[in-house]
Coordinates of C-alpha atoms and ligand atoms in Angstrom, one line a residue:
X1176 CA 19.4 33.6 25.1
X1177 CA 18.9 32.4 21.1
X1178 CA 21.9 33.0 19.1
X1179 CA 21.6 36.4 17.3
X1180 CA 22.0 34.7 13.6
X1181 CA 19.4 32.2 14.0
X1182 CA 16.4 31.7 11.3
X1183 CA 13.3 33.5 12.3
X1184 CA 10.5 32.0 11.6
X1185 CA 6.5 32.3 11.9
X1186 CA 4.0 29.4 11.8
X1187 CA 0.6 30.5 10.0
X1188 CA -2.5 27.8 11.2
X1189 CA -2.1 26.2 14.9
X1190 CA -4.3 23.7 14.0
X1191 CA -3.2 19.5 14.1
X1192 CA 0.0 19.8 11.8
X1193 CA 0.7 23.5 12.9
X1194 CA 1.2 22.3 16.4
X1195 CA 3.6 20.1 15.2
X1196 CA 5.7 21.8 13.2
X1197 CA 5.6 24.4 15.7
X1198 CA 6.5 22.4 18.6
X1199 CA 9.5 20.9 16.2
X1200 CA 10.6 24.4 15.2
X1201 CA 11.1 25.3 18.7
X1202 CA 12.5 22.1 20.4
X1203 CA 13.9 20.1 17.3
X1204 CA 15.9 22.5 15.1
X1205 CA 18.7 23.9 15.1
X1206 CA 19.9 27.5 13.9
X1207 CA 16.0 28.4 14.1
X1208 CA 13.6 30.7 16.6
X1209 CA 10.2 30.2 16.2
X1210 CA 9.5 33.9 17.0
X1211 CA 5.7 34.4 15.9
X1212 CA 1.9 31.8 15.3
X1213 CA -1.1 33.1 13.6
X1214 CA -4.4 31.8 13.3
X1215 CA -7.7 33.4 12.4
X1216 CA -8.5 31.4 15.4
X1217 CA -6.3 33.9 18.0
X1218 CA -6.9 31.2 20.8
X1219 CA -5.5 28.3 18.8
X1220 CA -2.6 30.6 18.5
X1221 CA -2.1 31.9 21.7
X1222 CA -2.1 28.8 23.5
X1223 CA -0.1 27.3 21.3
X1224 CA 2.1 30.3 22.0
X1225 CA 1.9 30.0 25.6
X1226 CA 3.0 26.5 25.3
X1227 CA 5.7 26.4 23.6
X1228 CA 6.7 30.4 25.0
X1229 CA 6.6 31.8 21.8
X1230 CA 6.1 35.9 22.5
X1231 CA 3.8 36.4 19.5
X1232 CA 0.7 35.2 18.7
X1233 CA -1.6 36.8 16.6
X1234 CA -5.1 35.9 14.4
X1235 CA -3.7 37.8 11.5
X1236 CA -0.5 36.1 9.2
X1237 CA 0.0 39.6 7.6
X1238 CA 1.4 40.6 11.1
X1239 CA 4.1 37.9 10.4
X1240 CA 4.1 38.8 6.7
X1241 CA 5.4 42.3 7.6
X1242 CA 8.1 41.6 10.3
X1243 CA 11.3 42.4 8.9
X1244 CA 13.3 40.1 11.3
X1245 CA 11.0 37.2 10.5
X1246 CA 12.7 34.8 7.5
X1247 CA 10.7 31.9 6.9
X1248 CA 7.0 30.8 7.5
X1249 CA 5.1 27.6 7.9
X1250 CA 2.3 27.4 6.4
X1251 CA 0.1 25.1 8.0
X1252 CA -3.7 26.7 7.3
X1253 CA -6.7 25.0 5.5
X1254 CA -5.8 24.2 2.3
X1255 CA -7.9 26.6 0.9
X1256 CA -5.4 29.3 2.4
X1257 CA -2.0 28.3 1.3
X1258 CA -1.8 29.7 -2.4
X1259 CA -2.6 32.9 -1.2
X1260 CA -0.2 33.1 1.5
X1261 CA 1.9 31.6 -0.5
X1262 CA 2.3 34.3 -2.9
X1263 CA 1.9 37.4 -0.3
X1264 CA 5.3 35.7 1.4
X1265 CA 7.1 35.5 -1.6
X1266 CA 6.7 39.0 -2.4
X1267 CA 7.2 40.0 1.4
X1268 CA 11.1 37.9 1.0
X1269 CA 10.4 35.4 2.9
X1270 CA 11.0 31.5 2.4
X1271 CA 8.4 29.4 2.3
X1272 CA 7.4 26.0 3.7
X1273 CA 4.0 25.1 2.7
X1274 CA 1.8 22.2 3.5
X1275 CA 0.4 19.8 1.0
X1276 CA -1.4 20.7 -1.4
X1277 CA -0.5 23.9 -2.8
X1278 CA -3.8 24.5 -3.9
X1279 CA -6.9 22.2 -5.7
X1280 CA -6.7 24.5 -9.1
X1281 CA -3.8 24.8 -11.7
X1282 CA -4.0 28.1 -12.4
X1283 CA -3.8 29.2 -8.5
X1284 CA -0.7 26.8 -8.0
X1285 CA 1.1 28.3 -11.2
X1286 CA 0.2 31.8 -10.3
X1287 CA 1.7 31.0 -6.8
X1288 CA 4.9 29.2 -7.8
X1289 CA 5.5 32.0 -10.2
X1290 CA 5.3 34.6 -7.3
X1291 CA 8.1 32.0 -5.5
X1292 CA 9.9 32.1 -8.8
X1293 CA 10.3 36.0 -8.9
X1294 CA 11.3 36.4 -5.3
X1295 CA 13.5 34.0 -5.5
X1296 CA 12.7 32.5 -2.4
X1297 CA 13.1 29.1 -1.3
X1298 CA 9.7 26.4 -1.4
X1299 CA 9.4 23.4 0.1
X1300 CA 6.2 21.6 0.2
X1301 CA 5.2 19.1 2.9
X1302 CA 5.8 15.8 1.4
X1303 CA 7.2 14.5 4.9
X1304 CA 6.8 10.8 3.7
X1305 CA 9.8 11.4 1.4
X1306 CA 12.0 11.7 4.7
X1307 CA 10.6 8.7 6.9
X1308 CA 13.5 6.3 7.4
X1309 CA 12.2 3.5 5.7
X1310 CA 10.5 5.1 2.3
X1311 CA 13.9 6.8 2.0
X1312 CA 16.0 3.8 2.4
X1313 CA 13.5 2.0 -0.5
X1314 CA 14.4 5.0 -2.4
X1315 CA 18.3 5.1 -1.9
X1316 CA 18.3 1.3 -2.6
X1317 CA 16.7 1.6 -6.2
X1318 CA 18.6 4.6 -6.8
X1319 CA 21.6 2.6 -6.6
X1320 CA 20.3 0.3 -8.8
X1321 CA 20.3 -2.4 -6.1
X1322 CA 16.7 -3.8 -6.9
X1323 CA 17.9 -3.9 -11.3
X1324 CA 15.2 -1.9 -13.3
X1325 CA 12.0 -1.3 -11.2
X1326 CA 8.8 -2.9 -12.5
X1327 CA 6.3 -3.0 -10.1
X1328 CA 5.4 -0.6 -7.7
X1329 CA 3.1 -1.3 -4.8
X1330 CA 1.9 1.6 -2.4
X1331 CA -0.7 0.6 0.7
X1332 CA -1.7 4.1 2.3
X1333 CA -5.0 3.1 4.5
X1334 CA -6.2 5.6 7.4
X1335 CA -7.2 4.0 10.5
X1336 CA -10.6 5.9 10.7
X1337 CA -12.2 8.6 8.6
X1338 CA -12.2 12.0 9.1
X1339 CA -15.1 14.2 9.9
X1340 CA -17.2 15.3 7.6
X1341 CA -16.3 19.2 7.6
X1342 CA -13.0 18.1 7.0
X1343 CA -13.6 16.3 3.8
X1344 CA -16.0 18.7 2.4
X1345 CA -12.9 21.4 2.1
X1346 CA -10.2 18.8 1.8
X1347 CA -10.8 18.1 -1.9
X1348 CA -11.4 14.6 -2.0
X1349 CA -9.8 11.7 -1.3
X1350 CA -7.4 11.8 -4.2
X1351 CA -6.0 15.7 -3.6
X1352 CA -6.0 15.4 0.2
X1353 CA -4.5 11.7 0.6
X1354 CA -3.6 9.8 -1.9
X1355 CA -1.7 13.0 -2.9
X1356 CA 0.9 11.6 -0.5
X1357 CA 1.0 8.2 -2.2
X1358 CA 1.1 9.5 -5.3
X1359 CA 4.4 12.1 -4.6
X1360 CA 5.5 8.2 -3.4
X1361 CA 5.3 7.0 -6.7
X1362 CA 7.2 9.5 -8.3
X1363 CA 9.9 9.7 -5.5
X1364 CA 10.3 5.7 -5.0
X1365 CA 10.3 5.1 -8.6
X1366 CA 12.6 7.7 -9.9
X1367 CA 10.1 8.0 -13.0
X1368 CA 7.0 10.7 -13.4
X1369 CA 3.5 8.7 -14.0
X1370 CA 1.8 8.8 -17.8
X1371 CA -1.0 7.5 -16.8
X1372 CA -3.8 6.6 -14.0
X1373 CA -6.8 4.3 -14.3
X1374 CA -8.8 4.4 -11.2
X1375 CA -11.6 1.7 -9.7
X1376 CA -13.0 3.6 -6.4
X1377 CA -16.0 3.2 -4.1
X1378 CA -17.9 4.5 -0.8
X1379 CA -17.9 1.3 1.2
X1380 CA -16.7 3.0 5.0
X1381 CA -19.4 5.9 5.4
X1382 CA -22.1 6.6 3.2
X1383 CA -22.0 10.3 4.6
X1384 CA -18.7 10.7 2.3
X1385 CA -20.4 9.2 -0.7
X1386 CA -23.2 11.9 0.2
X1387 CA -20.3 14.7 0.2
X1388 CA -19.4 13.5 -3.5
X1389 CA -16.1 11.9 -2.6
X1390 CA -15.1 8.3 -2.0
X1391 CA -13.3 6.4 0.8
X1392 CA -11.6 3.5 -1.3
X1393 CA -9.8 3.4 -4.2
X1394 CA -7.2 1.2 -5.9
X1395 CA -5.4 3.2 -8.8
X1396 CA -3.4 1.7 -11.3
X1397 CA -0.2 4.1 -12.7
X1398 CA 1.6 3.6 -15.6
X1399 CA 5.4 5.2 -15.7
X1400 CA 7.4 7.2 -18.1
X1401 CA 10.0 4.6 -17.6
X1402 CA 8.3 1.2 -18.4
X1403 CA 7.5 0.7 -15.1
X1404 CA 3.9 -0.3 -13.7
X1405 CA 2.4 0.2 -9.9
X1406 CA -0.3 0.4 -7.5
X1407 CA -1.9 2.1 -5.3
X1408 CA -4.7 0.8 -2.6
X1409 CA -6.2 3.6 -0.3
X1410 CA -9.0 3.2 2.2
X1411 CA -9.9 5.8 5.0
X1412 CA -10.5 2.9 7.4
X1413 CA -8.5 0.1 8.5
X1414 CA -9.7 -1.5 11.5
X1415 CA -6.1 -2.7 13.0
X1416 CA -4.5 0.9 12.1
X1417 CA -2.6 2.8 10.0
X1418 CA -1.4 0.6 7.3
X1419 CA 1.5 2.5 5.3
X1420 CA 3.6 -0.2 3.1
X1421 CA 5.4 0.0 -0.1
X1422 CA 6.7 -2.5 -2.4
X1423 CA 8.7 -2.3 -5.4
X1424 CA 9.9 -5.3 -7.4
X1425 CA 12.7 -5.3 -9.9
X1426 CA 14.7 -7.1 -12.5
X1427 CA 17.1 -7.8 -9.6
X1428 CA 15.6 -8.1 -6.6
X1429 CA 12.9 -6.5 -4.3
X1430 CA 12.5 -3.9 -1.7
X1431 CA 9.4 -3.7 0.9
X1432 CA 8.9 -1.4 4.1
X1433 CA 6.7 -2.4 6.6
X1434 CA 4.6 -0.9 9.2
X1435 CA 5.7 0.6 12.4
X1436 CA 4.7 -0.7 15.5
X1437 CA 5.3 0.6 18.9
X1438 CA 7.4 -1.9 19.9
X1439 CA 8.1 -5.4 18.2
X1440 CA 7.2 -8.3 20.9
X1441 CA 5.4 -10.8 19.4
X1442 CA 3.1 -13.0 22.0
X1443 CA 2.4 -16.7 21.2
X1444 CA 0.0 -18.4 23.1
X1445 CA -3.3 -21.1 22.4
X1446 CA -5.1 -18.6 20.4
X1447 CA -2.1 -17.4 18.2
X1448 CA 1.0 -15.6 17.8
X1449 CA 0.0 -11.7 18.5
X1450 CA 2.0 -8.6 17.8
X1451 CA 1.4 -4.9 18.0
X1452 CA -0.6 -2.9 15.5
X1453 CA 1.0 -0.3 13.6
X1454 CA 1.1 2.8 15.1
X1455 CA -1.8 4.7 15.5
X1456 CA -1.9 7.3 12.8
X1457 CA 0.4 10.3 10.8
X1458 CA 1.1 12.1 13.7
X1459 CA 2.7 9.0 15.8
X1460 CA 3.9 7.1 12.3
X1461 CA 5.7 10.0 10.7
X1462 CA 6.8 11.7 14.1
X1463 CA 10.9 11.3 12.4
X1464 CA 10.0 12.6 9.5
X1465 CA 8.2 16.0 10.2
X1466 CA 11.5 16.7 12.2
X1467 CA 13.3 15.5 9.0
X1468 CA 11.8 17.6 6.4
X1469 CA 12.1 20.8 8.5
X1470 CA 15.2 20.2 9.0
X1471 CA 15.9 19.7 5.5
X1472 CA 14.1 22.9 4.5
X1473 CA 16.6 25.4 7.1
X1474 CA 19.5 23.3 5.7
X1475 CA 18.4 24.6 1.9
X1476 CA 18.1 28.0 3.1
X1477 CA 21.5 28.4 5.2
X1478 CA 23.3 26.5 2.1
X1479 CA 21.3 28.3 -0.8
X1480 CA 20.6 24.3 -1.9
X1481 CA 17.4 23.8 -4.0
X1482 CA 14.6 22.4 -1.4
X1483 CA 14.1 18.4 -1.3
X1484 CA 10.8 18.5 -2.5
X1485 CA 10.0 21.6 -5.0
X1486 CA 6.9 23.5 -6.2
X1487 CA 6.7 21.6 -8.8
X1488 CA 7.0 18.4 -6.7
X1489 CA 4.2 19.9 -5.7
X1490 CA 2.2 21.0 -8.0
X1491 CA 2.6 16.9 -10.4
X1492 CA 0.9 14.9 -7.3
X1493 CA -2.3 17.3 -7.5
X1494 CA -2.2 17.0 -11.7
X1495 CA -2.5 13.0 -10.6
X1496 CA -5.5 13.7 -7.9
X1497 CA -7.3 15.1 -11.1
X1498 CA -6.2 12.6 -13.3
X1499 CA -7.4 9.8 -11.1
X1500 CA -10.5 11.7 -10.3
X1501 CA -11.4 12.0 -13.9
X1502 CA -10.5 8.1 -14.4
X1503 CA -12.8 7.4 -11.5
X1504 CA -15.4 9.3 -13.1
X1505 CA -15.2 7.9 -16.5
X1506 CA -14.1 4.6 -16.0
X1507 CA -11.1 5.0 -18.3
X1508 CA -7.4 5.0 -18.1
X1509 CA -6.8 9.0 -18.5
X1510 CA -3.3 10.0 -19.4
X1511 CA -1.5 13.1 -17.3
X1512 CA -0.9 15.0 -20.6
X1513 CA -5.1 14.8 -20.3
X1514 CA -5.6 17.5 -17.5
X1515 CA -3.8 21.0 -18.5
X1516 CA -4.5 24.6 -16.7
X1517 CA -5.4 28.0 -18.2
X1518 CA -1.4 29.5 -19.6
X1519 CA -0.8 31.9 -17.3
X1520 CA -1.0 36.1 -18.5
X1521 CA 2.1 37.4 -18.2
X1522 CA 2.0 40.9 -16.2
Ligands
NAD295 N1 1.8 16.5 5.6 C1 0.9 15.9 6.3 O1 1.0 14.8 6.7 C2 -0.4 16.7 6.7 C3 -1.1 16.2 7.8 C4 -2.3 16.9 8.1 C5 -2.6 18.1 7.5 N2 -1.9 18.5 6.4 C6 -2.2 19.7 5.7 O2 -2.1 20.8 6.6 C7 -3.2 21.7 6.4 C8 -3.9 21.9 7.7 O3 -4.4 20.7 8.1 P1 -4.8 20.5 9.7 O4 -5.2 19.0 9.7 O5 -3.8 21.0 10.6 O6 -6.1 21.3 9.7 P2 -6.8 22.1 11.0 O7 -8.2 22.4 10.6 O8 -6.5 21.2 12.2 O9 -5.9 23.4 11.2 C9 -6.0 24.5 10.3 C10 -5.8 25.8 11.1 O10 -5.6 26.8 10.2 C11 -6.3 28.0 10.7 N3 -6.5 28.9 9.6 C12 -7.5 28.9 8.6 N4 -7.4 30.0 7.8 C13 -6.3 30.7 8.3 C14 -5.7 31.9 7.9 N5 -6.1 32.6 6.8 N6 -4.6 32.4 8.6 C15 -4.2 31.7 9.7 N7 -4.7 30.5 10.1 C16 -5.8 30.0 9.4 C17 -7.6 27.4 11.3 O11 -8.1 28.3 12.2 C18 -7.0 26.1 12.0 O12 -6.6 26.3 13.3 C19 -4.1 21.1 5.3 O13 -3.7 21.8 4.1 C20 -3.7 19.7 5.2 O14 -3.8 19.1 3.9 C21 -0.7 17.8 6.1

């Protein structure tokens, strides 16, 4: 039996980061029931149902949409889904938990966090790095002024292989489907928004991403409100793994967070001194922090607290995607104040 005032919730896409937030929604919360998956897919969502002995699954999120006993949603579908679901949930009352990003256009972002805004419902978006134990301890650290004034920032986000080929033609591009991470990173390590982006990027992994108009590497240099200068180096393949680091050096000191590994033997013998690689990828490396964020997101609703990470946390990282995009293109430093959306109409 599940307490009678537990959160309802539905998850909407049962696809890689549906199953996890799922599966964490019905083992790892507390004060929730995961009560109902969709997918268009309605055998992603049944046996993702099955296992996990949820008793609804259906291929059509409306179903969710128009339960009145169901609270919050997940939304964890393509990317090209989320603003619209987005908006239909506000106005059905429900609070929202959205994956990253909101949407690749402006306009559709601002017309969906303006839905949120008249509901008054809450929104959290799925910046889970912000709650990984060791970006958040960088971040309490310079918050407290332990590190003096920040100066330098340094963000290494490299994949440890790239993804297929359908999945980057609707992800965006590399700068709105990962670097969007690194550069919510920048923002949240820093304490200061980002002025300015100049990028140098190139297709040196797989030419068949070059062919789909995107690139694999990039280094982007940012430029902070606050004085403050940083880096960031992407590349979708790293041959020893997934290499997530951050740096950030100040007038009084530094602060650097390393790579997990599975373990942390190290083996010395005639050839060398060998430890583990970093663990494998997102799902294994930010395991803690998926739990965290959701987590985070119930605690926000139950205490009426603002969510973590906003819709307009989530809407500045894909203003910098553009901005570096355009830099790339141009080869030129392009300000933020550079890339602006259609106003709104009001109704
Ligand atoms: N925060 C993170 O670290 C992280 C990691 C991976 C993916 N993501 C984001 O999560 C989203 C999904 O990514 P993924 O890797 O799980 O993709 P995926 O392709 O594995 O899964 C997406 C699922 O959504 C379903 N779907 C599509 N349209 C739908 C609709 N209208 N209603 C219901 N279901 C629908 C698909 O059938 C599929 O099962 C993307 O926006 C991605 O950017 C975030």
């Amino acid at each position: 039996m599940t307490p009678k005032n537990n959160l309802r919730f539905g998850v909407i896409g049962a696809g890689r980061i549906g199953k996890i937030h799922a599966e964490n929604l019905a083992t790892h919360i507390p004060g929730v029931e995961l009560a109902a998956i969709a997918d268009v897919d309605l055998k992603a969502a049944e046996d993702l149902a099955a296992r996990l002995h949820i008793p609804k699954a259906v291929d059509n999120y409306q179903a969710i949409l128009s339960d009145p006993t169901i609270a919050a949603v997940a939304i964890c579908s393509s990317t090209d889904t989320h603003a619209r679901i987005v908006s239909e949930a506000a106005q059905a009352g429900k609070h929202i938990f959205c994956e990253k990003p909101i949407a690749l256009d402006l306009k559709t972002i601002d017309a969906a966090l303006d839905a949120v805004d008249k509901a008054g419902v809450k929104l959290q978006i799925g910046f889970n790095r912000r709650f990984d134990p060791n970006f958040r301890k960088v971040h309490t650290m310079i918050a407290e002024g332990r590190i003096g004034t920040p100066q330098i920032v340094r963000i290494t986000s490299r994949d440890p292989a790239p993804p297929p080929i359908s999945y980057v033609n609707v992800s965006g591009g590399m700068f709105l489907d990962m670097t969007i991470h690194d550069f919510d990173m920048a923002r949240y390590l820093s304490g200061s928004e980002v002025e300015e982006v100049y990028t140098a990027a190139g297709v040196m992994v797989d030419p068949n991403i070059g062919e789909a108009g995107d690139v694999d590497t990039a280094v982007i240099t940012l430029r902070f409100a606050n004085g403050a200068i940083g880096t960031i180096d992407n590349s979708r393949k790293a041959i020893y793994g997934y290499d997530q680091r951050v740096e950030v050096f100040g007038s009084e000191g530094m602060l650097q967070a390393h790579n997990n590994t599975p373990d942390n033997h190290v083996y010395s013998n005639a050839d060398g001194v060998h430890s583990p690689k970093p663990l494998y990828f997102f799902l294994e490396r930010y395991a803690v922090s998926f739990i965290a964020e959701l987590r985070a997101f119930v605690q926000s609703i139950q205490e009426n607290s603002s969510p973590l990470v906003t819709g307009i946390d989530g809407r500045i990282p894909v203003v910098m995607g553009m901005a570096a995009k355009k830099s790339y293109l141009e080869n030129r430093p392009v300000k933020l104040s550079e890339i602006t959306a259609p106003v709104l109409q009001p109704d």
